[in-house]
CSV table of C-alpha atoms in Angstrom, one decimal:
chain,number,residue,atom,x,y,z
A,48,MET,CA,-1.8,-28.3,-50.8
A,49,GLU,CA,-0.3,-26.0,-48.2
A,50,SER,CA,3.1,-27.0,-46.9
A,51,LYS,CA,3.7,-27.7,-43.2
A,52,SER,CA,6.2,-24.9,-43.1
A,53,GLU,CA,3.7,-22.3,-44.4
A,54,ARG,CA,0.9,-23.6,-42.1
A,55,ALA,CA,3.3,-23.4,-39.2
A,56,LYS,CA,4.2,-19.8,-40.1
A,57,LYS,CA,0.5,-18.8,-40.3
A,58,ASN,CA,-0.3,-20.3,-36.9
A,59,SER,CA,2.8,-18.7,-35.5
A,60,ILE,CA,1.6,-15.2,-36.6
A,61,ILE,CA,-1.7,-15.8,-34.9
A,62,VAL,CA,0.0,-16.8,-31.6
A,63,MET,CA,2.4,-13.9,-31.9
A,64,THR,CA,-0.4,-11.4,-32.3
A,65,PHE,CA,-2.3,-12.4,-29.2
A,66,THR,CA,0.9,-13.0,-27.3
A,67,LEU,CA,1.9,-9.4,-28.1
A,68,LEU,CA,-1.3,-8.1,-26.7
A,69,SER,CA,-0.9,-10.3,-23.6
A,70,ARG,CA,2.7,-9.1,-23.1
A,71,ILE,CA,1.7,-5.4,-23.5
A,72,VAL,CA,-1.0,-5.9,-20.8
A,73,GLY,CA,1.5,-7.9,-18.7
A,74,ILE,CA,4.0,-5.0,-18.8
A,75,PHE,CA,1.2,-2.6,-17.8
A,76,LYS,CA,0.5,-5.0,-14.9
A,77,ALA,CA,4.1,-4.8,-13.9
A,78,ARG,CA,3.9,-1.0,-14.0
A,79,VAL,CA,0.9,-1.0,-11.7
A,80,ILE,CA,2.7,-3.3,-9.2
A,81,ALA,CA,5.9,-1.2,-9.5
A,82,THR,CA,4.0,2.1,-9.0
A,83,VAL,CA,2.0,0.8,-6.0
A,84,PHE,CA,4.6,-1.3,-4.2
A,85,GLY,CA,7.9,0.1,-5.7
A,86,ALA,CA,11.4,-1.4,-5.2
A,87,THR,CA,10.6,-1.7,-1.4
A,88,THR,CA,10.8,-4.6,1.0
A,89,VAL,CA,7.2,-5.5,0.4
A,90,GLY,CA,7.7,-5.2,-3.4
A,91,ASP,CA,10.7,-7.5,-3.2
A,92,LEU,CA,8.7,-9.9,-1.1
A,93,LEU,CA,5.8,-10.0,-3.5
A,94,ASN,CA,8.1,-10.6,-6.5
A,95,PHE,CA,10.1,-13.2,-4.7
A,96,THR,CA,7.1,-15.2,-3.4
A,97,PHE,CA,5.2,-15.1,-6.7
A,98,ASN,CA,8.2,-16.3,-8.5
A,99,ILE,CA,8.1,-19.6,-6.6
A,100,PRO,CA,4.9,-21.1,-8.1
A,101,ASN,CA,5.4,-19.2,-11.3
A,102,ASN,CA,8.8,-20.9,-11.6
A,103,PHE,CA,7.1,-24.3,-11.0
A,104,ARG,CA,5.0,-23.8,-14.1
A,105,LYS,CA,8.1,-25.2,-15.9
A,106,LEU,CA,7.4,-28.5,-14.1
A,107,PHE,CA,3.6,-28.8,-13.9
A,108,ALA,CA,2.3,-26.5,-16.6
A,109,GLU,CA,3.8,-25.1,-19.8
A,110,GLY,CA,7.2,-26.9,-19.4
A,111,ALA,CA,8.0,-30.5,-18.5
A,112,LEU,CA,4.5,-32.0,-18.5
A,113,SER,CA,3.4,-30.3,-21.7
A,114,SER,CA,6.6,-31.5,-23.4
A,115,ALA,CA,5.7,-35.0,-22.4
A,116,TYR,CA,2.0,-35.2,-23.2
A,117,ILE,CA,1.8,-33.1,-26.4
A,118,PRO,CA,3.6,-35.7,-28.6
A,119,ARG,CA,1.2,-38.4,-27.1
A,120,PHE,CA,-1.9,-36.4,-27.7
A,121,SER,CA,-0.7,-35.5,-31.3
A,122,SER,CA,-0.2,-39.2,-31.9
A,123,ALA,CA,-3.6,-40.2,-30.4
A,124,ILE,CA,-5.5,-37.5,-32.3
A,125,GLY,CA,-3.8,-38.3,-35.6
A,126,GLU,CA,-4.3,-42.1,-35.5
A,127,GLU,CA,-8.0,-42.3,-34.5
A,128,GLY,CA,-11.3,-41.0,-35.7
A,129,SER,CA,-13.6,-41.5,-32.7
A,130,GLY,CA,-11.5,-39.4,-30.3
A,131,GLU,CA,-12.0,-41.9,-27.5
A,132,ARG,CA,-8.3,-42.5,-27.0
A,133,SER,CA,-7.5,-38.8,-26.6
A,134,LYS,CA,-10.5,-38.3,-24.3
A,135,GLY,CA,-9.5,-41.2,-22.1
A,136,LEU,CA,-5.9,-39.8,-21.8
A,137,LEU,CA,-7.3,-36.4,-20.9
A,138,LYS,CA,-9.4,-37.9,-18.1
A,139,VAL,CA,-6.4,-39.5,-16.5
A,140,MET,CA,-4.3,-36.4,-17.0
A,141,ASN,CA,-7.0,-34.4,-15.2
A,142,GLY,CA,-6.9,-36.8,-12.3
A,143,PHE,CA,-3.1,-36.7,-12.2
A,144,GLN,CA,-3.1,-32.8,-12.1
A,145,LEU,CA,-5.6,-32.9,-9.3
A,146,LEU,CA,-3.4,-35.1,-7.1
A,147,ILE,CA,-0.4,-32.9,-7.8
A,148,SER,CA,-2.3,-29.7,-7.0
A,149,LEU,CA,-3.7,-31.1,-3.7
A,150,LEU,CA,-0.2,-32.3,-2.7
A,151,LEU,CA,1.4,-28.9,-3.5
A,152,LEU,CA,-1.4,-26.9,-1.7
A,153,GLY,CA,-1.1,-29.2,1.4
A,154,GLY,CA,2.6,-28.9,1.5
A,155,VAL,CA,2.6,-25.1,1.2
A,156,LEU,CA,-0.2,-24.8,3.8
A,157,LEU,CA,1.7,-26.9,6.3
A,158,PHE,CA,5.3,-25.9,5.6
A,159,GLY,CA,5.0,-22.4,4.0
A,160,SER,CA,7.3,-20.7,6.5
A,161,GLN,CA,9.9,-23.4,6.4
A,162,ILE,CA,10.0,-23.2,2.6
A,163,ILE,CA,10.5,-19.4,2.6
A,164,ARG,CA,13.3,-19.7,5.1
A,165,LEU,CA,15.0,-22.4,3.1
A,166,ILE,CA,15.1,-20.7,-0.3
A,167,SER,CA,15.5,-17.1,0.7
A,168,ASP,CA,17.6,-14.8,2.9
A,169,TYR,CA,14.4,-13.5,4.7
A,170,ARG,CA,14.6,-14.1,8.5
A,171,GLU,CA,12.3,-11.5,10.1
A,172,PRO,CA,9.2,-13.3,11.4
A,173,SER,CA,6.7,-10.8,10.1
A,174,LEU,CA,8.1,-11.0,6.6
A,175,VAL,CA,8.3,-14.8,6.7
A,176,ASN,CA,4.7,-15.0,7.9
A,177,LEU,CA,3.5,-12.7,5.2
A,178,ALA,CA,5.4,-14.5,2.5
A,179,ALA,CA,4.0,-17.9,3.7
A,180,LYS,CA,0.4,-16.6,3.4
A,181,LEU,CA,1.1,-15.1,-0.1
A,182,LEU,CA,2.8,-18.3,-1.2
A,183,PHE,CA,-0.4,-20.4,-0.4
A,184,LEU,CA,-2.6,-18.0,-2.5
A,185,PHE,CA,-0.1,-18.0,-5.3
A,186,THR,CA,0.0,-21.8,-5.3
A,187,LEU,CA,-3.8,-21.7,-6.0
A,188,PHE,CA,-2.8,-19.9,-9.2
A,189,LEU,CA,-0.3,-22.7,-10.0
A,190,ALA,CA,-3.1,-25.3,-9.7
A,191,ALA,CA,-5.4,-23.3,-12.1
A,192,ILE,CA,-2.7,-22.5,-14.6
A,193,SER,CA,-1.6,-26.1,-14.7
A,194,TYR,CA,-5.0,-27.2,-15.9
A,195,SER,CA,-5.0,-24.2,-18.4
A,196,ALA,CA,-1.7,-25.4,-19.8
A,197,LEU,CA,-2.9,-29.0,-20.1
A,198,TRP,CA,-6.1,-28.1,-21.9
A,199,SER,CA,-4.2,-25.5,-24.1
A,200,GLY,CA,-1.8,-28.3,-25.1
A,201,VAL,CA,-4.7,-30.4,-26.3
A,202,LEU,CA,-6.1,-27.5,-28.3
A,203,GLN,CA,-2.7,-27.1,-29.9
A,204,CYS,CA,-2.7,-30.7,-30.9
A,205,HIS,CA,-6.1,-30.0,-32.7
A,206,GLY,CA,-4.5,-27.1,-34.5
A,207,SER,CA,-6.3,-24.5,-32.4
A,208,PHE,CA,-4.0,-21.8,-31.1
A,209,LEU,CA,-6.0,-18.6,-30.7
A,210,VAL,CA,-7.8,-19.1,-27.4
A,211,ALA,CA,-4.8,-20.4,-25.6
A,212,ALA,CA,-2.8,-17.4,-26.8
A,213,ALA,CA,-5.4,-14.9,-25.8
A,214,ALA,CA,-6.4,-16.3,-22.4
A,215,PRO,CA,-3.5,-14.9,-20.4
A,216,LEU,CA,-4.9,-11.4,-21.1
A,217,LEU,CA,-7.6,-12.2,-18.5
A,218,PHE,CA,-4.9,-13.0,-15.9
A,219,SER,CA,-3.1,-9.7,-16.3
A,220,LEU,CA,-6.3,-7.7,-16.4
A,221,ALA,CA,-7.5,-9.3,-13.2
A,222,ILE,CA,-4.3,-8.4,-11.3
A,223,ILE,CA,-4.5,-4.8,-12.6
A,224,ILE,CA,-8.1,-4.3,-11.5
A,225,ALA,CA,-7.5,-6.0,-8.1
A,226,VAL,CA,-4.4,-4.0,-7.2
A,227,LYS,CA,-5.9,-0.7,-8.4
A,228,SER,CA,-9.2,-1.2,-6.6
A,229,THR,CA,-8.3,-3.1,-3.4
A,230,GLU,CA,-4.7,-2.1,-2.5
A,231,ARG,CA,-5.7,0.3,0.2
A,232,LEU,CA,-8.0,-2.3,1.8
A,233,LEU,CA,-5.9,-5.5,1.3
A,234,GLY,CA,-2.3,-4.2,0.8
A,235,PRO,CA,-0.1,-6.9,-0.8
A,236,PHE,CA,-3.0,-9.3,-0.7
A,237,SER,CA,-4.6,-7.2,-3.4
A,238,MET,CA,-2.1,-8.8,-5.9
A,239,ALA,CA,-2.8,-12.2,-4.5
A,240,LEU,CA,-6.6,-11.7,-5.1
A,241,GLY,CA,-5.9,-10.7,-8.7
A,242,VAL,CA,-3.6,-13.7,-9.2
A,243,VAL,CA,-6.2,-16.2,-8.0
A,244,VAL,CA,-9.1,-14.7,-9.9
A,245,GLY,CA,-7.1,-14.3,-13.0
A,246,GLY,CA,-5.9,-17.9,-12.9
A,247,ILE,CA,-9.5,-19.1,-12.6
A,248,LEU,CA,-10.8,-16.9,-15.5
A,249,GLN,CA,-7.9,-18.2,-17.7
A,250,VAL,CA,-8.7,-21.8,-17.1
A,251,LEU,CA,-12.4,-21.3,-17.6
A,252,VAL,CA,-11.9,-19.7,-21.0
A,253,VAL,CA,-9.6,-22.5,-22.2
A,254,TRP,CA,-12.0,-25.2,-21.0
A,255,LEU,CA,-14.9,-23.6,-22.9
A,256,ALA,CA,-12.8,-23.7,-26.1
A,257,LEU,CA,-11.9,-27.3,-25.5
A,258,ARG,CA,-15.6,-28.3,-25.1
A,259,ARG,CA,-16.0,-27.6,-28.9
A,260,TYR,CA,-14.0,-30.7,-29.5
A,261,SER,CA,-16.4,-32.9,-27.5
A,262,TYR,CA,-14.3,-33.2,-24.4
A,263,ARG,CA,-16.0,-33.3,-21.0
A,264,LEU,CA,-14.8,-32.3,-17.5
A,265,GLU,CA,-14.2,-35.8,-16.3
A,266,ILE,CA,-11.5,-37.3,-14.0
A,267,SER,CA,-10.0,-40.7,-13.9
A,268,PHE,CA,-7.4,-42.3,-11.6
A,269,ASN,CA,-6.8,-45.2,-14.0
A,270,PHE,CA,-3.0,-44.7,-14.0
A,271,LYS,CA,-2.6,-48.0,-15.8
A,272,ASN,CA,-3.8,-46.3,-19.0
A,273,SER,CA,-1.2,-47.1,-21.7
A,274,ASP,CA,-1.1,-43.6,-23.1
A,275,PHE,CA,-0.7,-42.1,-19.6
A,276,LEU,CA,2.1,-44.5,-18.8
A,277,ALA,CA,3.9,-43.4,-21.9
A,278,VAL,CA,3.4,-39.7,-20.9
A,279,LEU,CA,4.7,-40.5,-17.4
A,280,LYS,CA,7.7,-42.3,-18.8
A,281,ALA,CA,8.5,-39.3,-20.9
A,282,TRP,CA,7.7,-36.8,-18.1
A,283,LEU,CA,10.1,-38.2,-15.6
A,284,PRO,CA,13.3,-37.3,-17.5
A,285,VAL,CA,11.8,-34.0,-18.6
A,286,THR,CA,11.0,-33.3,-15.0
A,287,LEU,CA,14.6,-33.7,-14.0
A,288,ILE,CA,15.4,-31.2,-16.8
A,289,ALA,CA,12.8,-28.7,-15.5
A,290,LEU,CA,14.0,-29.2,-11.9
A,291,THR,CA,17.5,-28.1,-12.9
A,292,THR,CA,16.1,-25.0,-14.5
A,293,ILE,CA,13.9,-24.3,-11.5
A,294,LEU,CA,16.8,-24.8,-9.1
A,295,THR,CA,19.0,-22.4,-11.1
A,296,GLN,CA,16.4,-19.6,-11.1
A,297,GLN,CA,15.7,-20.1,-7.4
A,298,VAL,CA,19.4,-19.8,-6.7
A,299,SER,CA,19.4,-16.5,-8.6
A,300,TYR,CA,16.5,-15.2,-6.6
A,301,PHE,CA,18.2,-16.4,-3.4
A,302,PHE,CA,21.3,-14.3,-4.3
A,303,ALA,CA,19.0,-11.4,-5.2
A,304,SER,CA,17.3,-11.6,-1.8
A,305,SER,CA,20.7,-11.4,0.0
A,306,LEU,CA,21.6,-8.2,-1.9
A,307,SER,CA,20.5,-4.6,-1.3
A,308,GLU,CA,16.8,-3.6,-1.1
A,309,GLY,CA,15.2,-3.4,-4.5
A,310,SER,CA,17.4,-6.1,-6.1
A,311,VAL,CA,14.6,-8.7,-6.3
A,312,THR,CA,12.2,-6.2,-7.8
A,313,ALA,CA,14.8,-5.0,-10.3
A,314,LEU,CA,15.6,-8.6,-11.3
A,315,SER,CA,11.9,-9.5,-11.6
A,316,ASN,CA,11.1,-6.4,-13.7
A,317,ALA,CA,14.1,-7.0,-16.0
A,318,ILE,CA,12.9,-10.6,-16.5
A,319,ILE,CA,9.3,-9.4,-17.2
A,320,ILE,CA,10.6,-7.0,-19.9
A,321,TRP,CA,13.0,-9.5,-21.3
A,322,GLN,CA,10.4,-12.2,-21.5
A,323,ALA,CA,8.0,-10.0,-23.4
A,324,PRO,CA,9.7,-10.2,-26.8
A,325,TYR,CA,11.1,-13.6,-26.0
A,326,GLY,CA,7.6,-14.9,-25.2
A,327,ILE,CA,6.0,-13.2,-28.2
A,328,PHE,CA,8.4,-14.7,-30.8
A,329,TYR,CA,9.9,-17.8,-29.2
A,330,GLY,CA,6.7,-18.8,-27.4
A,331,ALA,CA,4.6,-18.4,-30.6
A,332,ILE,CA,7.0,-20.3,-32.9
A,333,ALA,CA,7.8,-23.1,-30.4
A,334,THR,CA,4.1,-23.5,-29.6
A,335,VAL,CA,3.3,-24.2,-33.3
A,336,TYR,CA,6.5,-26.1,-34.3
A,337,PHE,CA,6.6,-28.5,-31.3
A,338,PRO,CA,3.4,-30.5,-32.2
A,339,LEU,CA,4.6,-30.3,-35.8
A,340,ILE,CA,8.0,-31.8,-35.0
A,341,ALA,CA,6.4,-34.4,-32.7
A,342,SER,CA,4.1,-35.7,-35.4
A,343,ALA,CA,6.6,-35.5,-38.3
A,344,ASP,CA,8.4,-38.4,-39.9
A,345,LEU,CA,12.0,-38.7,-38.9
A,346,SER,CA,13.0,-37.8,-42.4
A,347,GLU,CA,11.3,-34.4,-42.0
A,348,VAL,CA,12.6,-33.5,-38.5
A,349,LYS,CA,15.9,-32.0,-39.7
A,350,SER,CA,14.2,-29.7,-42.1
A,351,ILE,CA,11.5,-28.6,-39.7
A,352,ILE,CA,14.0,-27.9,-36.8
A,353,SER,CA,16.3,-26.0,-39.1
A,354,LYS,CA,13.6,-23.9,-40.7
A,355,GLY,CA,12.1,-23.2,-37.2
A,356,VAL,CA,15.5,-21.9,-35.9
A,357,SER,CA,15.9,-19.7,-39.0
A,358,TYR,CA,12.3,-18.3,-38.6
A,359,LEU,CA,13.0,-17.7,-34.9
A,360,LEU,CA,16.2,-15.7,-35.5
A,361,THR,CA,14.5,-13.7,-38.2
A,362,PHE,CA,12.5,-12.0,-35.4
A,363,LEU,CA,14.9,-12.2,-32.5
A,364,ILE,CA,18.0,-10.7,-34.0
A,365,PRO,CA,16.4,-7.3,-34.6
A,366,ILE,CA,14.5,-7.4,-31.3
A,367,THR,CA,17.8,-8.1,-29.4
A,368,ILE,CA,19.5,-5.1,-31.1
A,369,ILE,CA,16.5,-2.8,-30.3
A,370,LEU,CA,16.1,-3.9,-26.7
A,371,VAL,CA,19.8,-3.6,-25.9
A,372,THR,CA,19.7,-0.1,-27.3
A,373,LEU,CA,16.5,1.0,-25.6
A,374,ARG,CA,16.8,-0.9,-22.4
A,375,ASN,CA,16.7,2.2,-20.1
A,376,GLU,CA,14.1,3.9,-22.2
A,377,THR,CA,11.9,0.9,-22.0
A,378,VAL,CA,12.1,0.5,-18.2
A,379,ALA,CA,11.6,4.2,-17.6
A,380,ALA,CA,8.7,4.7,-20.0
A,381,LEU,CA,6.9,1.6,-18.7
A,382,LEU,CA,7.7,1.4,-15.0
A,383,GLN,CA,9.2,4.6,-13.6
A,384,SER,CA,6.3,6.0,-11.6
A,385,GLY,CA,5.2,6.4,-8.0
A,386,LEU,CA,7.6,4.5,-5.7
A,387,PHE,CA,9.7,3.3,-8.7
A,388,LYS,CA,12.4,5.9,-9.1
A,389,LEU,CA,15.2,6.8,-11.6
A,390,LYS,CA,17.8,4.8,-9.6
A,391,ASP,CA,15.5,1.7,-9.9
A,392,THR,CA,15.2,2.3,-13.6
A,393,LEU,CA,19.0,2.4,-14.0
A,394,LEU,CA,19.5,-0.8,-11.9
A,395,THR,CA,16.8,-2.7,-13.8
A,396,GLY,CA,18.2,-1.5,-17.1
A,397,SER,CA,21.7,-2.7,-16.2
A,398,ILE,CA,20.3,-6.2,-15.5
A,399,LEU,CA,18.1,-6.1,-18.6
A,400,LEU,CA,21.2,-5.4,-20.8
A,401,TYR,CA,22.7,-8.9,-20.4
A,402,TYR,CA,19.3,-10.6,-20.5
A,403,ALA,CA,18.6,-8.9,-23.8
A,404,LEU,CA,22.0,-9.9,-25.2
A,405,GLY,CA,21.1,-13.5,-24.4
A,406,ILE,CA,17.7,-13.6,-26.1
A,407,PRO,CA,18.8,-15.4,-29.3
A,408,LEU,CA,21.0,-17.8,-27.3
A,409,VAL,CA,18.2,-18.8,-24.9
A,410,ALA,CA,15.7,-19.2,-27.7
A,411,LEU,CA,18.1,-21.3,-29.8
A,412,TYR,CA,18.9,-23.6,-26.9
A,413,SER,CA,15.3,-24.0,-25.9
A,414,PHE,CA,14.1,-24.7,-29.4
A,415,LEU,CA,16.8,-27.3,-30.0
A,416,GLN,CA,16.0,-28.8,-26.6
A,417,ARG,CA,12.4,-29.3,-27.7
A,418,GLY,CA,13.8,-30.9,-30.9
A,419,CYS,CA,15.5,-33.4,-28.6
A,420,TYR,CA,12.2,-34.1,-26.8
A,421,SER,CA,10.5,-34.8,-30.2
A,422,LEU,CA,13.3,-37.2,-31.1
A,423,GLY,CA,12.9,-39.0,-27.8
A,424,LYS,CA,16.4,-38.0,-26.7
A,425,TYR,CA,15.4,-37.1,-23.1
A,426,LYS,CA,18.7,-38.2,-21.5
A,427,THR,CA,20.7,-36.1,-24.0
A,428,ALA,CA,18.5,-33.1,-23.2
A,429,LEU,CA,19.0,-33.7,-19.4
A,430,TYR,CA,22.8,-33.9,-19.8
A,431,PHE,CA,22.8,-30.6,-21.6
A,432,ASN,CA,20.5,-28.9,-19.1
A,433,LEU,CA,22.7,-30.1,-16.2
A,434,LEU,CA,25.7,-28.5,-18.0
A,435,VAL,CA,23.8,-25.2,-18.5
A,436,ALA,CA,22.7,-25.2,-14.8
A,437,CYS,CA,26.2,-25.9,-13.5
A,438,VAL,CA,27.7,-23.1,-15.7
A,439,ASP,CA,25.0,-20.7,-14.6
A,440,ILE,CA,25.4,-21.4,-10.8
A,441,LEU,CA,29.2,-21.4,-11.0
A,442,SER,CA,29.1,-18.1,-12.9
A,443,MET,CA,26.8,-16.6,-10.3
A,444,VAL,CA,29.0,-17.6,-7.4
A,445,ILE,CA,32.2,-16.3,-9.1
A,446,LEU,CA,30.7,-13.0,-10.2
A,447,ILE,CA,28.8,-12.2,-7.0
A,448,LYS,CA,30.9,-13.8,-4.2
A,449,GLY,CA,34.3,-13.7,-6.0
A,450,MET,CA,34.1,-10.4,-7.9
A,451,GLY,CA,31.3,-8.5,-6.1
A,452,TRP,CA,29.4,-7.6,-9.2
A,453,GLY,CA,26.0,-7.5,-7.5
A,454,VAL,CA,22.7,-8.3,-9.1
A,455,ILE,CA,23.8,-7.7,-12.7
A,456,ALA,CA,25.9,-10.9,-12.3
A,457,LEU,CA,22.6,-12.9,-12.4
A,458,SER,CA,21.8,-11.9,-16.0
A,459,ILE,CA,25.4,-12.2,-17.1
A,460,ALA,CA,25.5,-15.7,-15.8
A,461,ASN,CA,22.3,-16.6,-17.5
A,462,THR,CA,23.5,-15.4,-20.9
A,463,ILE,CA,26.9,-17.2,-20.5
A,464,SER,CA,25.3,-20.5,-19.5
A,465,PHE,CA,22.7,-20.5,-22.3
A,466,GLY,CA,25.4,-19.5,-24.8
A,467,VAL,CA,27.5,-22.5,-23.9
A,468,GLY,CA,24.5,-24.8,-24.0
A,469,ALA,CA,23.2,-23.5,-27.4
A,470,LEU,CA,26.6,-23.9,-29.0
A,471,ILE,CA,27.3,-27.4,-27.8
A,472,LEU,CA,23.7,-28.6,-28.4
A,473,ALA,CA,23.7,-27.2,-32.0
A,474,ILE,CA,27.0,-29.0,-32.6
A,475,TYR,CA,25.6,-32.3,-31.2
A,476,LEU,CA,22.4,-32.1,-33.4
A,477,ARG,CA,24.5,-31.1,-36.5
A,478,VAL,CA,26.9,-34.0,-36.0
A,479,ASN,CA,23.9,-36.4,-35.7
A,480,ASN,CA,22.3,-35.0,-38.8
A,481,TYR,CA,19.2,-33.5,-37.1
A,482,PHE,CA,20.1,-29.8,-37.6
A,483,LYS,CA,21.8,-27.6,-40.1
A,484,VAL,CA,22.5,-23.9,-40.3
A,485,GLU,CA,20.2,-22.5,-42.9
A,486,LYS,CA,21.7,-19.9,-45.4
A,487,GLU,CA,18.7,-17.7,-44.4
A,488,ILE,CA,20.4,-17.1,-41.0
A,489,ILE,CA,23.4,-15.5,-42.6
A,490,LYS,CA,21.1,-13.4,-44.7
A,491,VAL,CA,19.3,-12.3,-41.6
A,492,LEU,CA,22.5,-11.2,-39.8
A,493,ILE,CA,23.6,-9.2,-42.8
A,494,ALA,CA,20.1,-7.6,-43.2
A,495,ASN,CA,20.3,-6.3,-39.6
A,496,ILE,CA,23.6,-4.3,-40.1
A,497,PRO,CA,21.7,-1.1,-41.0
A,498,LEU,CA,19.7,-1.3,-37.8
A,499,PHE,CA,22.8,-2.0,-35.8
A,500,LEU,CA,24.5,1.1,-37.3
A,501,LEU,CA,21.5,3.2,-36.6
A,502,THR,CA,21.4,2.2,-32.9
A,503,ILE,CA,25.1,3.3,-32.6
A,504,VAL,CA,24.2,6.7,-34.0
A,505,TYR,CA,21.3,6.9,-31.6
A,506,GLN,CA,23.4,6.1,-28.5
A,507,LYS,CA,26.7,7.8,-29.4
A,508,VAL,CA,25.6,10.9,-31.3
A,509,ILE,CA,22.1,11.7,-30.1
A,510,ASN,CA,22.7,10.4,-26.5
A,511,PRO,CA,19.0,11.0,-25.5
A,512,THR,CA,17.9,11.8,-21.9
A,513,TRP,CA,14.2,12.2,-22.5
A,514,TRP,CA,13.5,9.0,-20.5
A,515,HIS,CA,14.9,10.4,-17.3
A,516,GLY,CA,11.4,12.0,-16.7
A,517,GLY,CA,9.9,8.5,-16.2
A,518,SER,CA,6.6,7.1,-17.3
A,519,SER,CA,4.1,9.3,-19.1
A,520,TRP,CA,1.9,8.9,-22.1
A,521,GLY,CA,4.3,11.2,-24.0
A,522,ASN,CA,7.3,9.0,-23.2
A,523,VAL,CA,5.4,5.8,-24.0
A,524,LEU,CA,4.5,7.3,-27.4
A,525,LYS,CA,8.2,8.2,-28.0
A,526,LEU,CA,9.2,4.7,-27.1
A,527,ALA,CA,6.5,3.2,-29.4
A,528,LEU,CA,7.7,5.4,-32.3
A,529,LEU,CA,11.3,4.3,-31.7
A,530,TYR,CA,10.4,0.6,-31.6
A,531,GLY,CA,8.0,1.0,-34.6
A,532,GLY,CA,10.6,2.9,-36.7
A,533,ALA,CA,13.3,0.3,-36.0
A,534,LEU,CA,10.9,-2.6,-36.8
A,535,LEU,CA,9.7,-0.9,-40.1
A,536,LEU,CA,13.4,-0.4,-41.1
A,537,THR,CA,14.1,-4.0,-40.5
A,538,LEU,CA,11.0,-5.1,-42.4
A,539,GLY,CA,11.9,-2.9,-45.3
A,540,VAL,CA,15.4,-4.4,-45.5
A,541,TYR,CA,14.0,-7.9,-45.2
A,542,LEU,CA,11.7,-7.2,-48.1
A,543,LEU,CA,14.6,-5.8,-50.2
A,544,VAL,CA,16.9,-8.9,-49.6
A,545,GLY,CA,14.0,-11.4,-49.9
A,546,ILE,CA,13.6,-12.6,-46.3
A,547,LYS,CA,10.1,-13.9,-45.8
A,548,VAL,CA,8.5,-12.8,-42.5
A,549,LEU,CA,4.9,-13.6,-43.2
A,550,PRO,CA,3.7,-16.9,-44.7
A,551,ALA,CA,3.2,-17.0,-48.5
A,552,ARG,CA,-0.3,-16.2,-49.6
A,553,ARG,CA,-2.2,-19.1,-51.2
A,554,ARG,CA,-3.1,-18.6,-54.9
A,555,GLY,CA,-5.7,-21.0,-56.1
A,556,PRO,CA,-6.3,-24.5,-54.8
A,557,GLN,CA,-2.6,-25.3,-54.4
A,558,SER,CA,0.3,-23.4,-52.8
A,559,THR,CA,3.9,-23.6,-53.7
A,560,GLN,CA,5.9,-26.1,-51.6
A,561,HIS,CA,9.0,-24.9,-49.9
């Protein structure tokens, strides 16, 4: 019989594949937006405004709420045969999401301008008015994506990962088509059109997949449902955790909005590029491992968490080395076109450097935090998140206000804070016998030494300038060859030293247990 570890690896590869496609299209979407709107005041405003509902996904979509209901759905699906319990819970969750969506839309409609003035440095009436209108439209996207995340979570509990991983492709494609075809007519509202249409398409595709498991589009306001009350009880502490994360990111965008023109756009683009490899590997592995941890016996949790971290770092260590080395090349080849100039590439690359260095730290912290959720240690996770938020905000204040480091201080503060959080959380779980450092991690670090040495030669000896020319198909091809060559080298070394990247193939009716 196939082991849980091997099954998790197989599902992770499926999610990684489609997340990779989604991220590639997402970066092309960012290129279209950068080319059309550039690092201008309007470009900054679009990026700042979209970040508000996009940030709140941590609360009502993929983040806090999913962390609360996935363990409950996993339990309900695993313990019953009829499916009535899980269907009943979904009805109530649908009603709960509807109430939240209506409250958010009403609040943004009535107080949009006040919200913009409160959380940004924008004061010019025309800009505030434009931002308030965009914010309402972007909040429609939040409502749609919240349902998509809810239903995707249910699919994951049924062991179905493909549709949820592929659906975001529709969102990015809708924005690309809308901006390219309607920008002259609608201006910045062309992006808003794409966001709303893309969100609707994404939620429709996920719902059609969910129907295969005999779920129906029904709503219930029976908030006394025992499973819902359990979800709500778990959601409240996770909500506090998500709120601290949201607050921290909004503080970073507030600082960016107070700096020179183009700072918000540079920050947003650096985050988009940083989140591409992070989302592909961390997102895929965490998506598969979280329901697995939540449904596992306590005796299995330590092994699953430890192996998950090891598998995560197997991918993220080489990706970090590559992205740190090719940060400017990546930004230039993908985004430098139209109103997005070389100076914007250099600014974005300087921010991306410190985000890239923090990829393993952010992933380690986030994965261990999910381990805390699965163990029911919500208060512990909250305390650690408050620590990370305090270190992040304090670092931003010191580096920007005290030392005048500008927008790069935001990515430096992010990496410092998650580094502190990852270290202390790992020690806590290790002391309490929920986590151990696998020997495989040491092997991964040693196996990446050849790649590290090669990147030094590339930077110090070759010192390339081909990327100064900006985005072109030729430069994209060069970038792809560099990434591909580096990854092939890493894969070759992994094979030589016996590091497993892909799940073991099944031979016969039974597979080897690991």
